[in-house]
Short mmCIF file of C-alpha atoms in Angstrom, two decimals:
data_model
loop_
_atom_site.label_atom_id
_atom_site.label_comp_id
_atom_site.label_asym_id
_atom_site.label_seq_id
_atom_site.Cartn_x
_atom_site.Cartn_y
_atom_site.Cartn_z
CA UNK A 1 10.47 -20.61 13.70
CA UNK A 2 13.61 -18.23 14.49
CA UNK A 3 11.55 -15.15 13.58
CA UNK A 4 9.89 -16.62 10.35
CA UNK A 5 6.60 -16.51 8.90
CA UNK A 6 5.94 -20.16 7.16
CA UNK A 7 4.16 -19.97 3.61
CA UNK A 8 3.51 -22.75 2.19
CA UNK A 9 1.18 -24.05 -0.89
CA UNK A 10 -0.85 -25.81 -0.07
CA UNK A 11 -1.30 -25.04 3.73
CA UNK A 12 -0.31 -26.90 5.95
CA UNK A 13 1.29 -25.71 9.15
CA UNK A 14 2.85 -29.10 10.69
CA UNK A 15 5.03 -28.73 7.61
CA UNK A 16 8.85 -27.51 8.66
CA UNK A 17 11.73 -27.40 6.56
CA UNK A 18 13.15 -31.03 6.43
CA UNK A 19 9.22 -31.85 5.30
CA UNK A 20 9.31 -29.06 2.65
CA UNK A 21 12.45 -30.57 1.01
CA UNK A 22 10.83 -34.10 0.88
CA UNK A 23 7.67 -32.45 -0.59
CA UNK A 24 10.01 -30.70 -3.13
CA UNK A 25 11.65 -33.76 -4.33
CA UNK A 26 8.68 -34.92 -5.21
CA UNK A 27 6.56 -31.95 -7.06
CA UNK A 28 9.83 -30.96 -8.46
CA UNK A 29 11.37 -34.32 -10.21
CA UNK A 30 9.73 -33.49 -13.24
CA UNK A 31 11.96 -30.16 -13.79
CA UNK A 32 14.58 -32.01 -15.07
CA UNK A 33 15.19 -30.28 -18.39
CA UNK A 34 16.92 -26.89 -19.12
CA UNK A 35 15.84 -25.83 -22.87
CA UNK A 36 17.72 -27.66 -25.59
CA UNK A 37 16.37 -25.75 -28.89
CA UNK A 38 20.22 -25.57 -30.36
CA UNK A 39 20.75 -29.23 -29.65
CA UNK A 40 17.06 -30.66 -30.58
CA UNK A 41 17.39 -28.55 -33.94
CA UNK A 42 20.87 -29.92 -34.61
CA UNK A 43 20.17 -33.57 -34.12
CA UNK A 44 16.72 -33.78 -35.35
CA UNK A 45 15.36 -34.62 -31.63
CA UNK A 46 11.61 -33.21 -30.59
CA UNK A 47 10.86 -33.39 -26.86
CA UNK A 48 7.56 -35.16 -26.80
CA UNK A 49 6.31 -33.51 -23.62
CA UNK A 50 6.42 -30.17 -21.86
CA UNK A 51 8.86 -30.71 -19.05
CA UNK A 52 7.36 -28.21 -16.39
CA UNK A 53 3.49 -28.51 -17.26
CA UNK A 54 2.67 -29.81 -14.23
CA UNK A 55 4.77 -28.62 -11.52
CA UNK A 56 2.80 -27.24 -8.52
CA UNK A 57 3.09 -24.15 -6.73
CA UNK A 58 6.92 -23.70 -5.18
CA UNK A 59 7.07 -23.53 -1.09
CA UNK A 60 9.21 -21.16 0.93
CA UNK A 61 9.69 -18.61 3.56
CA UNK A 62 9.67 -14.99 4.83
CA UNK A 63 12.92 -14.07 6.24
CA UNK A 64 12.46 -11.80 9.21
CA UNK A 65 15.15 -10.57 11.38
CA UNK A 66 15.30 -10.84 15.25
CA UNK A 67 16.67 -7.49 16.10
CA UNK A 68 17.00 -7.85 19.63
CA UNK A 69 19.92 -5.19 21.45
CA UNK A 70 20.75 -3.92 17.93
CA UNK A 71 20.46 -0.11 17.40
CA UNK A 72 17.86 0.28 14.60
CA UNK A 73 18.77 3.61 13.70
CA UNK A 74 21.56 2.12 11.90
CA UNK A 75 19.69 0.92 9.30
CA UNK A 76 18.50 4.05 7.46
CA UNK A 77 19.61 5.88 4.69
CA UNK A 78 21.46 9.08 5.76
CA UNK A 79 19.76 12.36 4.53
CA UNK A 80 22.71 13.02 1.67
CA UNK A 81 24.98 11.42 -0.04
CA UNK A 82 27.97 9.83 1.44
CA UNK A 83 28.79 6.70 -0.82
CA UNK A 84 30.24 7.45 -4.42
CA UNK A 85 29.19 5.01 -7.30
CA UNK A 86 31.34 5.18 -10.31
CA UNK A 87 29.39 4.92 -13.05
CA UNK A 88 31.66 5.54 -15.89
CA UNK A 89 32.47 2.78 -18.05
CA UNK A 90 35.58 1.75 -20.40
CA UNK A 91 33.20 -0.99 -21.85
CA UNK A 92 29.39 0.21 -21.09
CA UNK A 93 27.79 -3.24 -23.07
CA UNK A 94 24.74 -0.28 -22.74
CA UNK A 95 23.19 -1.77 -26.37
CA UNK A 96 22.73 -5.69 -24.54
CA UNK A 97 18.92 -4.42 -23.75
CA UNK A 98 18.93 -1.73 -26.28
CA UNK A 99 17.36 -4.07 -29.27
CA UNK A 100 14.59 -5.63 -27.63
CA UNK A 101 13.09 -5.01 -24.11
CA UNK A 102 14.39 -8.44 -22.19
CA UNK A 103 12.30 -9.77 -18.87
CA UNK A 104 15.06 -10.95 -17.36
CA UNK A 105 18.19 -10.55 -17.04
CA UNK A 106 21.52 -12.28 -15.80
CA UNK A 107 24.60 -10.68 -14.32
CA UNK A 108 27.65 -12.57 -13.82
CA UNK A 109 30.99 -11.33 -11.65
CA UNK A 110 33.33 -12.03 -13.63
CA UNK A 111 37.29 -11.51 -13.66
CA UNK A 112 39.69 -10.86 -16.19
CA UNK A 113 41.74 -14.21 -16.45
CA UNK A 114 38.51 -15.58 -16.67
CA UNK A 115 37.50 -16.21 -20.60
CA UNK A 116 37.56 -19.51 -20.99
CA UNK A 117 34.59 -20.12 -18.20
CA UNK A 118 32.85 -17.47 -20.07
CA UNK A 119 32.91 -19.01 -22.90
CA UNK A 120 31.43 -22.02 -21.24
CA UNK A 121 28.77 -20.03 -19.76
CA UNK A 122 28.03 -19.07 -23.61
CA UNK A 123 28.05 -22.63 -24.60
CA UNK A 124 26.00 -24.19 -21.94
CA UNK A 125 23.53 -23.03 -19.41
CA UNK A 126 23.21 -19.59 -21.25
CA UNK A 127 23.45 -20.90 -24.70
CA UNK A 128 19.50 -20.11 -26.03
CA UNK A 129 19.85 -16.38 -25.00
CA UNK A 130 22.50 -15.87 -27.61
CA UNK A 131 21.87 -16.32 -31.70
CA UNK A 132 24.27 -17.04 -34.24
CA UNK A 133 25.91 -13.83 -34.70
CA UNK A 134 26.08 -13.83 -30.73
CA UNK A 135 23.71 -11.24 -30.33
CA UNK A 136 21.03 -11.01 -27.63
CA UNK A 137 17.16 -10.79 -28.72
CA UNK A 138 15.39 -13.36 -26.17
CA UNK A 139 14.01 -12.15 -23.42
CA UNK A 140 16.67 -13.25 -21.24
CA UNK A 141 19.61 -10.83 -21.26
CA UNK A 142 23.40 -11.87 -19.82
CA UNK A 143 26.52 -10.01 -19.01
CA UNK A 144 29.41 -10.21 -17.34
CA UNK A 145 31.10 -7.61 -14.99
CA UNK A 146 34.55 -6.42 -14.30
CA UNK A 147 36.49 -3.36 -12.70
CA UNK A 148 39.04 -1.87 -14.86
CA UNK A 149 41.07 0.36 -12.43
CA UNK A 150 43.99 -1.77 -11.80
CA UNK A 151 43.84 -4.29 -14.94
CA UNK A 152 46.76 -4.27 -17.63
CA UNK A 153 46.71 -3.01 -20.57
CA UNK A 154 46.85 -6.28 -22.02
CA UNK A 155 44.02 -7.32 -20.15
CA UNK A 156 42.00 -4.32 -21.11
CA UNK A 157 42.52 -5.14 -24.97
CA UNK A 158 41.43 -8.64 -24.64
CA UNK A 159 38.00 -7.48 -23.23
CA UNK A 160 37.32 -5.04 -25.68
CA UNK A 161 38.40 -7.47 -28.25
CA UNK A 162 35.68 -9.91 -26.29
CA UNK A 163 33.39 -7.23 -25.91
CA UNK A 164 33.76 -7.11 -29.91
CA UNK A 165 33.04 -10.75 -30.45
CA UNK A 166 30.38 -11.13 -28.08
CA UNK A 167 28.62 -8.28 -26.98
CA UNK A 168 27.97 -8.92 -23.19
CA UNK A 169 31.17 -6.95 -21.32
CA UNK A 170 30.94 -4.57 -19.34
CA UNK A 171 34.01 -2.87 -17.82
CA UNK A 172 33.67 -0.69 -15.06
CA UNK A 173 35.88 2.31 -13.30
CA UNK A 174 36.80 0.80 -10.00
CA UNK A 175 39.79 -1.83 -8.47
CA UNK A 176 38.12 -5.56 -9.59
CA UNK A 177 39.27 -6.76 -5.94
CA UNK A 178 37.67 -8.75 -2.99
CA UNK A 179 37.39 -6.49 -0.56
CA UNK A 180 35.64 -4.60 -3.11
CA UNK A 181 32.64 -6.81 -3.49
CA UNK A 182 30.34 -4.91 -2.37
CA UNK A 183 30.77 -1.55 -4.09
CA UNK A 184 30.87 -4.03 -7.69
CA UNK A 185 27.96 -5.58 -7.03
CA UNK A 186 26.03 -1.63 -6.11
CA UNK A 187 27.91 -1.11 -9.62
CA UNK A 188 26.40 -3.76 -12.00
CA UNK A 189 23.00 -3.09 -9.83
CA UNK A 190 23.18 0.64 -11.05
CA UNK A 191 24.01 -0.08 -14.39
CA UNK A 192 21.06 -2.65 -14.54
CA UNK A 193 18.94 -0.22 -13.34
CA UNK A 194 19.85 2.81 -15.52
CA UNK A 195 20.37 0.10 -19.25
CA UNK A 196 18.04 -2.12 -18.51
CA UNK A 197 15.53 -0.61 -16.60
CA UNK A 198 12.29 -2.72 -17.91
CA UNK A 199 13.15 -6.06 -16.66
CA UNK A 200 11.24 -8.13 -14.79
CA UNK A 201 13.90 -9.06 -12.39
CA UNK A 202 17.78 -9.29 -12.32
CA UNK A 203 19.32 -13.02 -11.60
CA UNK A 204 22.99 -12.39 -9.81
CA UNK A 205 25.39 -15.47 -10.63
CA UNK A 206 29.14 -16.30 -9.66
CA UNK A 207 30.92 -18.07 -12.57
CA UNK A 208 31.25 -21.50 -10.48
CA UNK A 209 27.53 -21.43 -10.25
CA UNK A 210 25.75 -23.78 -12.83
CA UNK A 211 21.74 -22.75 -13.03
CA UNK A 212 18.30 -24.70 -15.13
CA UNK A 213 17.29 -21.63 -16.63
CA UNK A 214 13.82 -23.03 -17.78
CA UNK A 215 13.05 -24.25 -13.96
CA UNK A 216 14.47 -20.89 -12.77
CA UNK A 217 12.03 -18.60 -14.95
CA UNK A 218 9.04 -21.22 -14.23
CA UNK A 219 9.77 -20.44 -10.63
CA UNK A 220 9.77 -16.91 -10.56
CA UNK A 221 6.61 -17.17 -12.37
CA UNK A 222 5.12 -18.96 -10.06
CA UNK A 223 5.96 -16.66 -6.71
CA UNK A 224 3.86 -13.92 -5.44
CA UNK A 225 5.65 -10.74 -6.97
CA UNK A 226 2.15 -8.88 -7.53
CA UNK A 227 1.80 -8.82 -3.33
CA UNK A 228 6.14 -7.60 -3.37
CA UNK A 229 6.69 -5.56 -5.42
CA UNK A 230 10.64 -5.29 -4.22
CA UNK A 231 11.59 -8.62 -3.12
CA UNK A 232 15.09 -10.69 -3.26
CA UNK A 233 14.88 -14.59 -3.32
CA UNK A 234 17.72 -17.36 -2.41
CA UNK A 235 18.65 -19.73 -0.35
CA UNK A 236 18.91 -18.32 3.32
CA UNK A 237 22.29 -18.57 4.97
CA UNK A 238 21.60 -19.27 8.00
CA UNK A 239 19.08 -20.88 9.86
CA UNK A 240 20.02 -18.33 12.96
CA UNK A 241 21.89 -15.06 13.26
CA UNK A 242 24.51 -14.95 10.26
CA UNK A 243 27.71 -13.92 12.47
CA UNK A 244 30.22 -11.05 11.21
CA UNK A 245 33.62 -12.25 11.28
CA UNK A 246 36.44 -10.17 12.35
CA UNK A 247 39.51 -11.97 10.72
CA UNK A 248 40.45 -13.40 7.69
CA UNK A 249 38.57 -12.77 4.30
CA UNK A 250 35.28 -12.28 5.24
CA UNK A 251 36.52 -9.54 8.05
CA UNK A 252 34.26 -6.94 8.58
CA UNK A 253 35.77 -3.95 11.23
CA UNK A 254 33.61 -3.15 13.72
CA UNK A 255 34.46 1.05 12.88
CA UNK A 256 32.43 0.05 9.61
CA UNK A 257 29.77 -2.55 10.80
CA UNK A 258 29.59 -2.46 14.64
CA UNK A 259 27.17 -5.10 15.45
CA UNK A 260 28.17 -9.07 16.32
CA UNK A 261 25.44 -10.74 13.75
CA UNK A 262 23.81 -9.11 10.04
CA UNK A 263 20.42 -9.44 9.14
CA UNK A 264 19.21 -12.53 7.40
CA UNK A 265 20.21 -12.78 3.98
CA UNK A 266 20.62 -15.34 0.93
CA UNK A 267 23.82 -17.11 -0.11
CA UNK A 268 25.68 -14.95 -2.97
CA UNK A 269 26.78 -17.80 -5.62
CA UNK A 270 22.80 -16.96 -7.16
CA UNK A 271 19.98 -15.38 -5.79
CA UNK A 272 17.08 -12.67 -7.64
CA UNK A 273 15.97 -8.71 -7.30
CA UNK A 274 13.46 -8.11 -8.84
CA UNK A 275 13.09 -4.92 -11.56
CA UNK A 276 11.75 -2.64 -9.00
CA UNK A 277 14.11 -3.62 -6.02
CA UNK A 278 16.69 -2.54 -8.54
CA UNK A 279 15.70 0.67 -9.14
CA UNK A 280 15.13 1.22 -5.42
CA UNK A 281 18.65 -0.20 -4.26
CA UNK A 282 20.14 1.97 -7.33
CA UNK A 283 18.68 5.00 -5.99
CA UNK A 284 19.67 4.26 -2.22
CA UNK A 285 23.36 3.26 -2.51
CA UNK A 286 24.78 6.85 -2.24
CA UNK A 287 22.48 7.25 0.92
CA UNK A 288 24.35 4.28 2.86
CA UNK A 289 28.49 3.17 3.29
CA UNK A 290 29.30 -0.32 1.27
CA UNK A 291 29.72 -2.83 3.83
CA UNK A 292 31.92 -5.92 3.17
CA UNK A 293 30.41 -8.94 2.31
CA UNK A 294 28.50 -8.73 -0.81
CA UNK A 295 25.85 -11.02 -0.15
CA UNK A 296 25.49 -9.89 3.22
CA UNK A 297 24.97 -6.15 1.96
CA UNK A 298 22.84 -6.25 -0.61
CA UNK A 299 20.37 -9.26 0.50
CA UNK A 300 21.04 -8.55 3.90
CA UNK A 301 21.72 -5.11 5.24
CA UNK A 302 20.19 -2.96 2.30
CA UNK A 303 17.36 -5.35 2.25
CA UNK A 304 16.44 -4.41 5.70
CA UNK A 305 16.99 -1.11 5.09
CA UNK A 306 14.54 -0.64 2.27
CA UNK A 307 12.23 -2.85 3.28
CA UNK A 308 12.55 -4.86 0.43
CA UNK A 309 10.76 -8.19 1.04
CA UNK A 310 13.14 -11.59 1.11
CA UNK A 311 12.03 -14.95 0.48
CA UNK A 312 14.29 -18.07 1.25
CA UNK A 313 13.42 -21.08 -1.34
CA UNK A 314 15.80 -24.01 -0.49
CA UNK A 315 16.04 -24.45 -4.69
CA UNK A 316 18.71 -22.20 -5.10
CA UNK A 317 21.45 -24.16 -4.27
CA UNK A 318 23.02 -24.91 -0.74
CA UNK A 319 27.18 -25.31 -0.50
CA UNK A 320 26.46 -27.46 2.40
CA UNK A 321 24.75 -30.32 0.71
CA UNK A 322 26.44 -32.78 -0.27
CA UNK A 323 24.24 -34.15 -2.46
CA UNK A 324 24.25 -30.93 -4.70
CA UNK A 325 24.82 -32.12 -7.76
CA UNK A 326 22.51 -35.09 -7.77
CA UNK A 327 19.60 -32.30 -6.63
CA UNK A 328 20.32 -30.33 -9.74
CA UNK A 329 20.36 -33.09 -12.15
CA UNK A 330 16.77 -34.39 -10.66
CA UNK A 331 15.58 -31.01 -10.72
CA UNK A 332 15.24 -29.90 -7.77
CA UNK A 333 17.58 -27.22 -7.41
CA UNK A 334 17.43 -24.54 -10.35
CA UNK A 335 21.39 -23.70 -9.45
CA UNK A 336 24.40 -25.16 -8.00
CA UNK A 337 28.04 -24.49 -7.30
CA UNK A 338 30.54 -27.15 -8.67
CA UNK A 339 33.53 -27.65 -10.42
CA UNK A 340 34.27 -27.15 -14.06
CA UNK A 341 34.54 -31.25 -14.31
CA UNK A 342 31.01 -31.59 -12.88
CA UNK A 343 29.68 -28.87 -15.20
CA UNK A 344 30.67 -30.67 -17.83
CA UNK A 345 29.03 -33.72 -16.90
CA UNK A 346 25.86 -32.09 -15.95
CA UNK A 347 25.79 -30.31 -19.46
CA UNK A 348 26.15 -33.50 -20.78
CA UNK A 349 23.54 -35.17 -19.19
CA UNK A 350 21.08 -32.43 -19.86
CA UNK A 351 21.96 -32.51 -23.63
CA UNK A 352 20.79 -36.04 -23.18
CA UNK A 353 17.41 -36.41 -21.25
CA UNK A 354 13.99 -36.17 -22.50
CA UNK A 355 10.85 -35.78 -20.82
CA UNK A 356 9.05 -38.76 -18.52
CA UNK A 357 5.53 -39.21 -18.20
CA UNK A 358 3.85 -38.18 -14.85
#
């Protein structure tokens, strides 16, 4: 199966992919509910069953890589430094796992001109890690990243006045630009590792990106991290070789990345590392040159490098469906890229439901 190793619970070999979908539309309708503590306690409401009680064991897949006429000495860390991380902050956000130790934690790329999606993030999906006050204590931990090297003034001042409000910015010393993926995301990866550096695993989300926290965390829980140690989950790419392009925005030169395909990784908009992977890709990073194409780096190329195991579980969301947004509201994916219209309507439709029997 292009290089794969199928794992699946229970066995059963005839099973392929199109098979493990159907079988996860089934075992996973009943993960239809994100927590609603805020909205339950406001309107008097008391779920009258456990939503995920009963879901079975999750199915998915090794990713291997078919290296065939690719130079493996390539991927290896060099024996000193030759990558600089800039880890000085304007706006560290160092106290967000400071209070109490979280278990997981969230990092969103975020952007300047960006607040009011924030503040929809706050308000919906990540709504129970926050109290009150705004402050943190759960063990889910959230905050969002920016580069400050190139930003106004202005700009600058309305972060720090955000930062003041809510407590989860963090403003870093490098140009916030595209082509600078890469070297953000080895950024808030260092930072994770270095403030937060108990966690269970770190959840990477883009803003568009709307995700079932509760279904998410019952996942996690349920995949074999005591065998990996260092692992990355998401939703593979590509079912082949995951081509580099050479034009337009996703242009990688060949003087920087000289081979035609990367190694397998998981789509960027939301995908997992867990606690020790961080540490291990913190550490590495000044050992290896940032490659462009953040997804492609971190799951892919660094993955490969380290060793670091990667699993590909069809639940975190796939652009290409086009049935995306009726998977997420059944459940069956625990994220999902849409527009701030849809988001609103799945909020509101997850403020609504309540359990059904099984």
């Amino acid at each position: 199966m292009n290089g794969y190793n199928f794992r699946i619970q229970p066995s059963n070999p005839s099973h392929n992919r199109q098979s493990r979908h159907v079988v996860e539309q089934n075992f996973m309708e009943i993960m239809r509910f994100p927590s609603l503590k805020k909205f339950n306690e406001s309107f008097g409401v008391r779920l009258p069953c456990h939503p995920l009680e009963n879901i079975t064991k999750p199915y998915y897949l090794y990713i291997k890589d078919n290296m065939t006429g690719i130079d493996k000495t390539f991927f290896k860390l060099n024996d000193s430094k030759i990558t600089e991380i800039p880890m000085d902050f304007s706006t560290s956000g160092r106290h967000i796992c400071s209070w109490t130790v979280p278990r997981i934690f969230f990092a969103v790329l975020s952007v300047a001109n960006a607040s009011a999606s924030r503040l929809e993030i706050r308000e919906t999906w990540a709504s129970e890690f926050y109290t009150e006050s705004w402050r943190q204590l759960s063990q889910r931990r959230i905050a969002f990243f920016f580069g400050g090297a190139g930003l106004s003034s202005a700009q600058l001042r309305s972060l720090q006045d955000e930062s003041a409000r809510f407590g989860d910015i963090v403003v870093g010393d490098f140009n916030d630009t595209y082509d600078n993926l890469s070297l953000k995301m080895a950024v808030v990866i260092s930072w994770v590792a270095q403030y937060c550096p108990n966690i269970e695993a770190m959840v990477k989300i883009d803003m568009d990106t709307f995700v079932n926290v509760d279904a998410l965390l019952h996942l996690l829980k349920e995949l074999p991290k005591d065998t990996h140690k260092n692992y990355v989950y998401g939703n593979r790419y590509n079912n082949d070789q995951a081509p580099v392009m050479r034009t337009g925005v996703w242009s990688v030169p060949k003087t920087i990345y000289p081979f035609e395909f990367f190694p397998q990784y998981v789509y960027g908009h939301s995908y997992v590392i867990s606690g020790s992977a961080v540490k291990l890709l913190s550490k590495s990073f000044p050992y290896f040159p940032i490659i462009p194409n953040e997804d492609a780096f971190v799951t892919g190329i660094m993955s490969l490098v380290l060793n670091i195991t990667r699993l590909d579980i069809s639940a975190f969301g796939d652009l290409t469906k086009e049935d995306a947004v009726l998977t997420f509201d059944r459940g069956i994916d625990v994220t999902v890229v849409m527009k701030k219209a849809k988001r609103e309507v799945v909020w509101s439709t997850f403020k609504r439901k309540k359990c059904k029997s099984v």
